[in-house]
PDB file of C-alpha atoms in Angstrom:
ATOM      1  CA  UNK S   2      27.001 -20.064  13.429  1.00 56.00           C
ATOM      2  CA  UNK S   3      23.376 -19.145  13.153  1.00 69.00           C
ATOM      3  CA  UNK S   4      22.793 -15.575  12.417  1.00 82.00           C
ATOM      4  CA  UNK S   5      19.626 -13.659  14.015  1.00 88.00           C
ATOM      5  CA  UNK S   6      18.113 -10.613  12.737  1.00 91.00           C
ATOM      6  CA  UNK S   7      15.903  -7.652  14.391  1.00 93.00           C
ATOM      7  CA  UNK S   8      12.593  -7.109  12.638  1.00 92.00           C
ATOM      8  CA  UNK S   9      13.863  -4.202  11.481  1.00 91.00           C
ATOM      9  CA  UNK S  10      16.650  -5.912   9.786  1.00 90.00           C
ATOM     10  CA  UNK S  11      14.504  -8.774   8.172  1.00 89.00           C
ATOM     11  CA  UNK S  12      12.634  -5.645   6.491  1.00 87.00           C
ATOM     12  CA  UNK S  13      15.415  -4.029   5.201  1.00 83.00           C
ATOM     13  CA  UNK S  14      16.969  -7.142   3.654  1.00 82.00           C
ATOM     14  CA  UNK S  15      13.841  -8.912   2.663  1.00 82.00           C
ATOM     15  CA  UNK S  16      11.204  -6.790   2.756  1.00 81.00           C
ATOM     16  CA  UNK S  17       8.927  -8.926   5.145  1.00 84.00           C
ATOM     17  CA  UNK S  18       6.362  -7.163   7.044  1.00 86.00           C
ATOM     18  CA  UNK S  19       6.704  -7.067  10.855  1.00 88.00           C
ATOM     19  CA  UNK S  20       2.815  -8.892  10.638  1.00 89.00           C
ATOM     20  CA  UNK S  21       4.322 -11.126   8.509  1.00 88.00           C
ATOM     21  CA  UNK S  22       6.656 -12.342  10.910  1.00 91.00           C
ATOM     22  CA  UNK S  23       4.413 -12.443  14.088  1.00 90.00           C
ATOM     23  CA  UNK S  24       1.740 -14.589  11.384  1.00 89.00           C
ATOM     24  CA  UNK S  25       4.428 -16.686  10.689  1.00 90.00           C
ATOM     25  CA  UNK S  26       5.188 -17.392  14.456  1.00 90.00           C
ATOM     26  CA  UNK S  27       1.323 -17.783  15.335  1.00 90.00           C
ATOM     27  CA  UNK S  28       1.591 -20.270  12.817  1.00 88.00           C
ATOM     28  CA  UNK S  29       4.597 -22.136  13.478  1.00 88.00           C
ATOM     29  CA  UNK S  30       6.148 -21.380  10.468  1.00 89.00           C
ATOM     30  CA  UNK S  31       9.139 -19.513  11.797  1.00 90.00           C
ATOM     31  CA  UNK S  32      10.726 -19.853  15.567  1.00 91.00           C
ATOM     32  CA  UNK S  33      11.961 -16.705  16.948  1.00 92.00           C
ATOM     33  CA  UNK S  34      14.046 -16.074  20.201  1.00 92.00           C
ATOM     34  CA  UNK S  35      13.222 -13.782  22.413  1.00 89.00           C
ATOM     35  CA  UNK S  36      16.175 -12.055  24.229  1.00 88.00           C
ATOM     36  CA  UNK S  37      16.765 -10.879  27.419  1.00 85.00           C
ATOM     37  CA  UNK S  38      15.092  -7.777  27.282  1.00 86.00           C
ATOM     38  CA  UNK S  39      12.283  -9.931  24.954  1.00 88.00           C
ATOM     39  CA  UNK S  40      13.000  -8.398  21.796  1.00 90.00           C
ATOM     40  CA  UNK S  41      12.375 -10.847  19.192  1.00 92.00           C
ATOM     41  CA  UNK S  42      14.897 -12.064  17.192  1.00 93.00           C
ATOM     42  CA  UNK S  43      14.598 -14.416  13.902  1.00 93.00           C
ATOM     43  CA  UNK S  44      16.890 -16.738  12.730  1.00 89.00           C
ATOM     44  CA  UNK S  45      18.151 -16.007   9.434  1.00 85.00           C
ATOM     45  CA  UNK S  46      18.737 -19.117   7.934  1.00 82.00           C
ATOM     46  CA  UNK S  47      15.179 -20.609   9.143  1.00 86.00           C
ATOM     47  CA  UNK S  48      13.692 -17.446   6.968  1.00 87.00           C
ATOM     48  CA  UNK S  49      15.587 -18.206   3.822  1.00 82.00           C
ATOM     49  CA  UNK S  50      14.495 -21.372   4.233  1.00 81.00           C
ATOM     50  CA  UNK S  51      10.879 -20.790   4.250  1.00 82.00           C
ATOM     51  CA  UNK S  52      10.999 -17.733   1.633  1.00 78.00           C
ATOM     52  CA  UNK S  53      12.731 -20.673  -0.739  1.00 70.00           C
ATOM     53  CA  UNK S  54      10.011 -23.037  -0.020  1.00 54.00           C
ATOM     54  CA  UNK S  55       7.743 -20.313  -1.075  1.00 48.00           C
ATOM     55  CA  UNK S  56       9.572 -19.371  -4.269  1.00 45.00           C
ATOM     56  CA  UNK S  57       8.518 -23.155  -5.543  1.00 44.00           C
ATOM     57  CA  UNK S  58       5.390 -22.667  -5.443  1.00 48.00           C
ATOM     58  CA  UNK S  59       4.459 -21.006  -8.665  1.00 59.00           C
ATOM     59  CA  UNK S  60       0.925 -19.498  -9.385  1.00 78.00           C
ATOM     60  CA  UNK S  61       0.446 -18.743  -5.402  1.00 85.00           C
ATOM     61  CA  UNK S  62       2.814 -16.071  -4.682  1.00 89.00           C
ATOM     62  CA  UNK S  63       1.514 -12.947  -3.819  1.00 93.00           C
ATOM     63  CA  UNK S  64       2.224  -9.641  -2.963  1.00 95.00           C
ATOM     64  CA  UNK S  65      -0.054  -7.151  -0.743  1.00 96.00           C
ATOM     65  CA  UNK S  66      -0.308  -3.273  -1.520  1.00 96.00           C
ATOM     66  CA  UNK S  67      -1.785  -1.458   0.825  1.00 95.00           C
ATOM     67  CA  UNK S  68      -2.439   2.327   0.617  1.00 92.00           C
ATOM     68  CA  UNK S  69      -4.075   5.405   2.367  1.00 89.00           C
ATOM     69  CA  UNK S  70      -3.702   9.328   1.187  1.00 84.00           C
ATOM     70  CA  UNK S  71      -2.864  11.079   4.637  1.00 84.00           C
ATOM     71  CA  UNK S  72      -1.280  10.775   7.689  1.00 89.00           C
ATOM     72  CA  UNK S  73      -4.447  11.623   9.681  1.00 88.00           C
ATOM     73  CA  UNK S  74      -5.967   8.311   7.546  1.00 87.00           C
ATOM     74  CA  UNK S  75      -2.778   6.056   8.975  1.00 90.00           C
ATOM     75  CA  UNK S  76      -3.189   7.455  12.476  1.00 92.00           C
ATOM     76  CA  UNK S  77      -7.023   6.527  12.558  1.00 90.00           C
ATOM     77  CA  UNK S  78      -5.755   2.856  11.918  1.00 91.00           C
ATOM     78  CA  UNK S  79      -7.271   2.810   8.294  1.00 90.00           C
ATOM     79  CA  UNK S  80      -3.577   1.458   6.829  1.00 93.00           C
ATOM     80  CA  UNK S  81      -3.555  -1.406   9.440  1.00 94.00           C
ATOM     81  CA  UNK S  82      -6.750  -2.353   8.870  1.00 93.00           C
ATOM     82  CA  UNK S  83      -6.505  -2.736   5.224  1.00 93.00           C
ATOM     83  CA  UNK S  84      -3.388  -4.270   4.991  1.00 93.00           C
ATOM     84  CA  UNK S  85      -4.896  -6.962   8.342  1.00 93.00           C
ATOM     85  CA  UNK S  86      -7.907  -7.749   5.804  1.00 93.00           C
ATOM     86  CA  UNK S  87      -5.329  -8.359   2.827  1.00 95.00           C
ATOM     87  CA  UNK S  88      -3.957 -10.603   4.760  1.00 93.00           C
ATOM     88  CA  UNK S  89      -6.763 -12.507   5.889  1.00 93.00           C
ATOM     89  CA  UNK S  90      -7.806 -12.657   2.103  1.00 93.00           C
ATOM     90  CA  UNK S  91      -4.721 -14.620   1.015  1.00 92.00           C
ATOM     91  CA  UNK S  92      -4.915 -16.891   4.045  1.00 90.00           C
ATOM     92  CA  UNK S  93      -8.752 -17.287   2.838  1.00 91.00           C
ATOM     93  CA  UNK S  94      -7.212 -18.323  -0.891  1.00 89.00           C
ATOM     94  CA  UNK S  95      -4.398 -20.011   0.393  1.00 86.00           C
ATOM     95  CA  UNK S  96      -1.996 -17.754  -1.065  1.00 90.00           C
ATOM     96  CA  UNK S  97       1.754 -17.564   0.131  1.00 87.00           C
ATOM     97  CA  UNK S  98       2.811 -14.158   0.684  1.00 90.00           C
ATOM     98  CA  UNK S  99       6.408 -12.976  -0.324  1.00 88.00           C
ATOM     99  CA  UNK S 100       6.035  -9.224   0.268  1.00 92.00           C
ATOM    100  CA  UNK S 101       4.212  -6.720   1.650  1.00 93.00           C
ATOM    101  CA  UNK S 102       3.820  -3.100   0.720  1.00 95.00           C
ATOM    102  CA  UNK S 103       1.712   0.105   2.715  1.00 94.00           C
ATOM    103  CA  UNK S 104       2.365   3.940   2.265  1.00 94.00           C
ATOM    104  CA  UNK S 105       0.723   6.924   2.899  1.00 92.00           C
ATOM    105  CA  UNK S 106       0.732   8.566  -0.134  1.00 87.00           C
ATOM    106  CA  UNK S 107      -1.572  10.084  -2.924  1.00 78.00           C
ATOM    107  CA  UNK S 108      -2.802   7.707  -5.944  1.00 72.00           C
ATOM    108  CA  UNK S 109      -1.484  10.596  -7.862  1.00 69.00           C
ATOM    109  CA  UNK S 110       2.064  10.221  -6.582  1.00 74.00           C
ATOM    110  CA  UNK S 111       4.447   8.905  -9.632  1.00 73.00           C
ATOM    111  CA  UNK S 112       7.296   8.246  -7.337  1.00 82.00           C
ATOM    112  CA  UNK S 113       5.735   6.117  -4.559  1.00 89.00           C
ATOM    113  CA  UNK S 114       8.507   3.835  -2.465  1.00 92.00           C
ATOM    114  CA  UNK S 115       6.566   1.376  -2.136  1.00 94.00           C
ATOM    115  CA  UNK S 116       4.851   0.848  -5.406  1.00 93.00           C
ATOM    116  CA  UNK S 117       8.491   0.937  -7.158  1.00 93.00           C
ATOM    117  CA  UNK S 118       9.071  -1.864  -4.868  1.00 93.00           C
ATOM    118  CA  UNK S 119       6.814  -3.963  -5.840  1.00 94.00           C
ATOM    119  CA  UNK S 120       6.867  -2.876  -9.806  1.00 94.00           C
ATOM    120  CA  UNK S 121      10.943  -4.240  -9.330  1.00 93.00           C
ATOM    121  CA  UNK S 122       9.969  -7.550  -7.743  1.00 92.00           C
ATOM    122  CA  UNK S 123       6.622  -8.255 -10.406  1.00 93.00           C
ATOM    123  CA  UNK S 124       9.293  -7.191 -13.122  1.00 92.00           C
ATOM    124  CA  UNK S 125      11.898  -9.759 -11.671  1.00 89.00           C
ATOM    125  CA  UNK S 126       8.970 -12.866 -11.308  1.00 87.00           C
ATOM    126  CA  UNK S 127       9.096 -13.315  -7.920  1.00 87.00           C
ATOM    127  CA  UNK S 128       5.584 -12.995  -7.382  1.00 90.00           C
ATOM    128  CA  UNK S 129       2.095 -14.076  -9.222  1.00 92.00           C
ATOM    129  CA  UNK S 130      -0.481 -12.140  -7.641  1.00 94.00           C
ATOM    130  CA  UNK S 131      -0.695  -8.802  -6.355  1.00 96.00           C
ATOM    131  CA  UNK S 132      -4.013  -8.272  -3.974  1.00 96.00           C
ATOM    132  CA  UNK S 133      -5.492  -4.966  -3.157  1.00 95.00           C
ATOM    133  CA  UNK S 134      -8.540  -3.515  -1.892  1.00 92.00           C
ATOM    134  CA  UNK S 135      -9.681  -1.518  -4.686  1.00 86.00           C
ATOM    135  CA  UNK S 136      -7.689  -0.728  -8.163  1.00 85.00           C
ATOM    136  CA  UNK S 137      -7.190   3.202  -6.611  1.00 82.00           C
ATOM    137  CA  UNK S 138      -5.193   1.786  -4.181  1.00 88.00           C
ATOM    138  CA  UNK S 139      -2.653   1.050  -6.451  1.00 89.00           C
ATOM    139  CA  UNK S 140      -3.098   3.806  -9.043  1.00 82.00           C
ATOM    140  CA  UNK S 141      -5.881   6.907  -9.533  1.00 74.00           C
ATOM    141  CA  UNK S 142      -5.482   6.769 -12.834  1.00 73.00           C
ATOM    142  CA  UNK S 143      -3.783   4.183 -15.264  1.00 78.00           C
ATOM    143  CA  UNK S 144      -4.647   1.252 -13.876  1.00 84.00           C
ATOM    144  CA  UNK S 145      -5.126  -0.267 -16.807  1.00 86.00           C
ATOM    145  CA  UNK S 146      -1.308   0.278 -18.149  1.00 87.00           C
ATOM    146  CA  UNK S 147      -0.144  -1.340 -14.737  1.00 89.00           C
ATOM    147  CA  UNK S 148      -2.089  -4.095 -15.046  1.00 90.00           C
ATOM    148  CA  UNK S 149      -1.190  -4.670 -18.813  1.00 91.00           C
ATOM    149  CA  UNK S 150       2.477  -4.424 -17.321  1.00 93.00           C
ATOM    150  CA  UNK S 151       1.310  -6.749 -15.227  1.00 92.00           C
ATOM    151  CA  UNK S 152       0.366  -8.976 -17.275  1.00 91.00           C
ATOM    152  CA  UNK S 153       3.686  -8.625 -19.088  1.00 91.00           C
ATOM    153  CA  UNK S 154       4.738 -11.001 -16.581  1.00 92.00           C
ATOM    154  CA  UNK S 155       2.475 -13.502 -15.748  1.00 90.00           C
ATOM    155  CA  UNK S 156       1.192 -11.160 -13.004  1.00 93.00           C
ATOM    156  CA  UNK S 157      -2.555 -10.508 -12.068  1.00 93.00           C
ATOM    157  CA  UNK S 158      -3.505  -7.848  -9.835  1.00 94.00           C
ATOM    158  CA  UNK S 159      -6.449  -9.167  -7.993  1.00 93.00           C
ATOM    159  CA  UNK S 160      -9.082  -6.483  -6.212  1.00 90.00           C
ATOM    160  CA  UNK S 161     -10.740  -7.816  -2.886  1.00 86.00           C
ATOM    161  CA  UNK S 162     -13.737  -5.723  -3.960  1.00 75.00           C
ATOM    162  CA  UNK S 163     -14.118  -3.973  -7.251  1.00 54.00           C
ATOM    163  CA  UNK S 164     -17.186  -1.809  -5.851  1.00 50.00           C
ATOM    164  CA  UNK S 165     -16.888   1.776  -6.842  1.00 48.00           C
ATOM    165  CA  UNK S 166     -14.997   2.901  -3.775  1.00 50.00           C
ATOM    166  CA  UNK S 167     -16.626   5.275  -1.658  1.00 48.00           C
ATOM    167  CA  UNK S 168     -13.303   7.390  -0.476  1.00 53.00           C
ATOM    168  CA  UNK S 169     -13.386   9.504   2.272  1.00 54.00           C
ATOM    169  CA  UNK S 170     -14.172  13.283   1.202  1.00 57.00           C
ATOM    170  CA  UNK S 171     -10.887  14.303   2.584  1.00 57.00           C
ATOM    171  CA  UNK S 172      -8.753  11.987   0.213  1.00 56.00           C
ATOM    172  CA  UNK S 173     -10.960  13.368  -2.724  1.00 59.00           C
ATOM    173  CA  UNK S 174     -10.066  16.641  -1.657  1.00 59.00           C
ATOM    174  CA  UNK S 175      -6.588  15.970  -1.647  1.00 59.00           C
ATOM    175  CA  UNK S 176      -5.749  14.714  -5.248  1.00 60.00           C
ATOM    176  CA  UNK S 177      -7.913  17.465  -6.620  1.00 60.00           C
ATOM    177  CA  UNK S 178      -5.697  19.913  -4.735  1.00 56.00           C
ATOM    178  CA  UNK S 179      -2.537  18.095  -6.338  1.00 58.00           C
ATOM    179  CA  UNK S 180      -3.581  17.942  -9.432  1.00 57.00           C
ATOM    180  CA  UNK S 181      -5.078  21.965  -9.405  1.00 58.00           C
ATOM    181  CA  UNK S 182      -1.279  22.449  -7.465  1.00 56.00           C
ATOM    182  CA  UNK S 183       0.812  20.556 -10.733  1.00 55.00           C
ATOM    183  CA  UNK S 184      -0.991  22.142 -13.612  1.00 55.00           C
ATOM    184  CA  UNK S 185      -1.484  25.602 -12.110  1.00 54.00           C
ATOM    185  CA  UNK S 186       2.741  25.368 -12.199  1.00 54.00           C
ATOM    186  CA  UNK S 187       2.880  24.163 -15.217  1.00 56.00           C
ATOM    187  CA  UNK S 188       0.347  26.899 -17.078  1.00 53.00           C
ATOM    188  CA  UNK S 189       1.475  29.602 -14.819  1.00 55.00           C
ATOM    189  CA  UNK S 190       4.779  29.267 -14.158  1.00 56.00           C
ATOM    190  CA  UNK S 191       6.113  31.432 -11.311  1.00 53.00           C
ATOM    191  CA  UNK S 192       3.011  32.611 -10.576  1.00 52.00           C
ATOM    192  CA  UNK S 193       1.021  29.301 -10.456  1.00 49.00           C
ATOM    193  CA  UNK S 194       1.928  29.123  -6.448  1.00 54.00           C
ATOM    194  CA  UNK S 195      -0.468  32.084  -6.115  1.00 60.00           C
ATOM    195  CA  UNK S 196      -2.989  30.977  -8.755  1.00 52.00           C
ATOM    196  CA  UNK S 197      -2.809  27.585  -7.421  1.00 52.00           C
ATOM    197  CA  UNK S 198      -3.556  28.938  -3.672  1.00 60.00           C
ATOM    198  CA  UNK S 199      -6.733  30.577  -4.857  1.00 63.00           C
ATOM    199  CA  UNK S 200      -7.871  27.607  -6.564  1.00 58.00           C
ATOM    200  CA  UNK S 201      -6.952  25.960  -3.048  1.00 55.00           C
ATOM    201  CA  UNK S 202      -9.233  28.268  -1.550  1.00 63.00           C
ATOM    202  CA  UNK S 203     -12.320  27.678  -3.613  1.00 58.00           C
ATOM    203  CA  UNK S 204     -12.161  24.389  -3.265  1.00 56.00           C
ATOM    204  CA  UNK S 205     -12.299  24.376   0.253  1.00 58.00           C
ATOM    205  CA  UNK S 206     -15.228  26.645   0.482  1.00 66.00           C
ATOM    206  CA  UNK S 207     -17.329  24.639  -1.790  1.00 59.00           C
ATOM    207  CA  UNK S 208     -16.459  21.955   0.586  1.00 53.00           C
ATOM    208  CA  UNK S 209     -17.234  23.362   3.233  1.00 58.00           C
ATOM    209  CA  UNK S 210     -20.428  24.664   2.048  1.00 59.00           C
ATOM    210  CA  UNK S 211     -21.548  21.369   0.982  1.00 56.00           C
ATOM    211  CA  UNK S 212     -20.594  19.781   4.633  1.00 53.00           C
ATOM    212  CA  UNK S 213     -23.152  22.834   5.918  1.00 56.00           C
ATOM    213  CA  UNK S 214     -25.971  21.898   3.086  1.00 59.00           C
ATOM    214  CA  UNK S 215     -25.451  17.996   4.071  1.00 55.00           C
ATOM    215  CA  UNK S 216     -25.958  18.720   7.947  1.00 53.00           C
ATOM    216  CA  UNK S 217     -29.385  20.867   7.292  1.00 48.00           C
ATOM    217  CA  UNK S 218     -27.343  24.294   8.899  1.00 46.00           C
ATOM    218  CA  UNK S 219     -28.471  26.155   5.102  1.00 46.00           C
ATOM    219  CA  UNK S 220     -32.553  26.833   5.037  1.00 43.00           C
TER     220      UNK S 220
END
């Protein structure tokens, strides 16, 4: 008896993308039903079928790691629209993509979901490429330990465009809080919440200064 899953199921148990699937369908790839209420549904054995076709090809498997440092970012559409050009990309190279990974979260975040999701399936060679936008996508800082871990295992990491990435002020703003938030603990102790919210503070004025010096409100 064929078994069919819910999108949301197919996630969990394979970690394909929702725009995976619906790709997949444009394409023909995969044939999904569509039930009464027309919910999709996808046939699990047709999936395993294609994911093992995909497994054999070696050198063209890739993963996509999309990433964005607030909510208000992934609300705007800025996730979507990075992980939709990603995606386009790998079509462009004719790359066949096993998984796909987006989170909002800060580049200075050690314990990111997603990113130990994909670190678990590079370390287990199931995939050959990882693509992202820019390399602080995938890590602020020590980018070049992951991509020597990487490289560990056959893996590049492939940037769409390694321009110096100019980041919304807002993002900026938020890692330097994080990182003035961790060390002011650290050096402080107990008292580093209160040194840490002053720090806060002056940060945000000199911010907002500058936004008043760029629009011309200073003389």
């Amino acid at each position: 008896m064929r078994k069919y899953l819910t999108a949301k199921e197919v996630k969990k148990l394979y970690n394909l993308h929702i725009s995976t699937l619906h790709r997949w369908s444009r394409e023909g790839i995969i044939h999904p039903i569509k039930t009464a209420g027309g919910h999709r549904r996808y046939d699990e054995s047709e999936l395993l079928a294609v994911m093992g076709k995909t497994v054999e090809i070696k050198g063209n498997r890739c993963a996509i790691y999309a990433r964005v440092s607030t909510k208000k970012q992934a609300d705007n559409g800025n996730l979507i629209r990075q992980l939709e050009r990603l995606q386009g990309i790998a079509k462009r190279r004719k790359y066949v993509v096993v998984a796909e990974y987006q989170e909002v979260a800060s580049g200075l975040n050690e314990n990111r979901k997603e990113l130990s999701k994909l670190l678990k399936i590079i370390a287990g060679g199931q995939v050959d490429i990882v693509l992202i936008e820019y390399r602080d996508r995938i890590a602020r800082f020590g980018y070049k330990y992951l991509k020597e871990f990487c490289r560990q295992f056959n893996v590049v990491i492939e940037e769409v465009d390694d321009r110096p990435n100019k980041e919304p002020q807002e993002e900026l703003v938020e890692d330097m809080i994080a990182i003035v938030t961790s060390f002011s603990a650290r050096l402080y102790g107990k008292r580093g919440g209160r040194v840490a919210k002053k720090l806060v503070q002056v940060i945000e004025s000199e911010v907002a200064a500058g936004e008043n010096d760029g629009n011309g409100s200073n003389p």
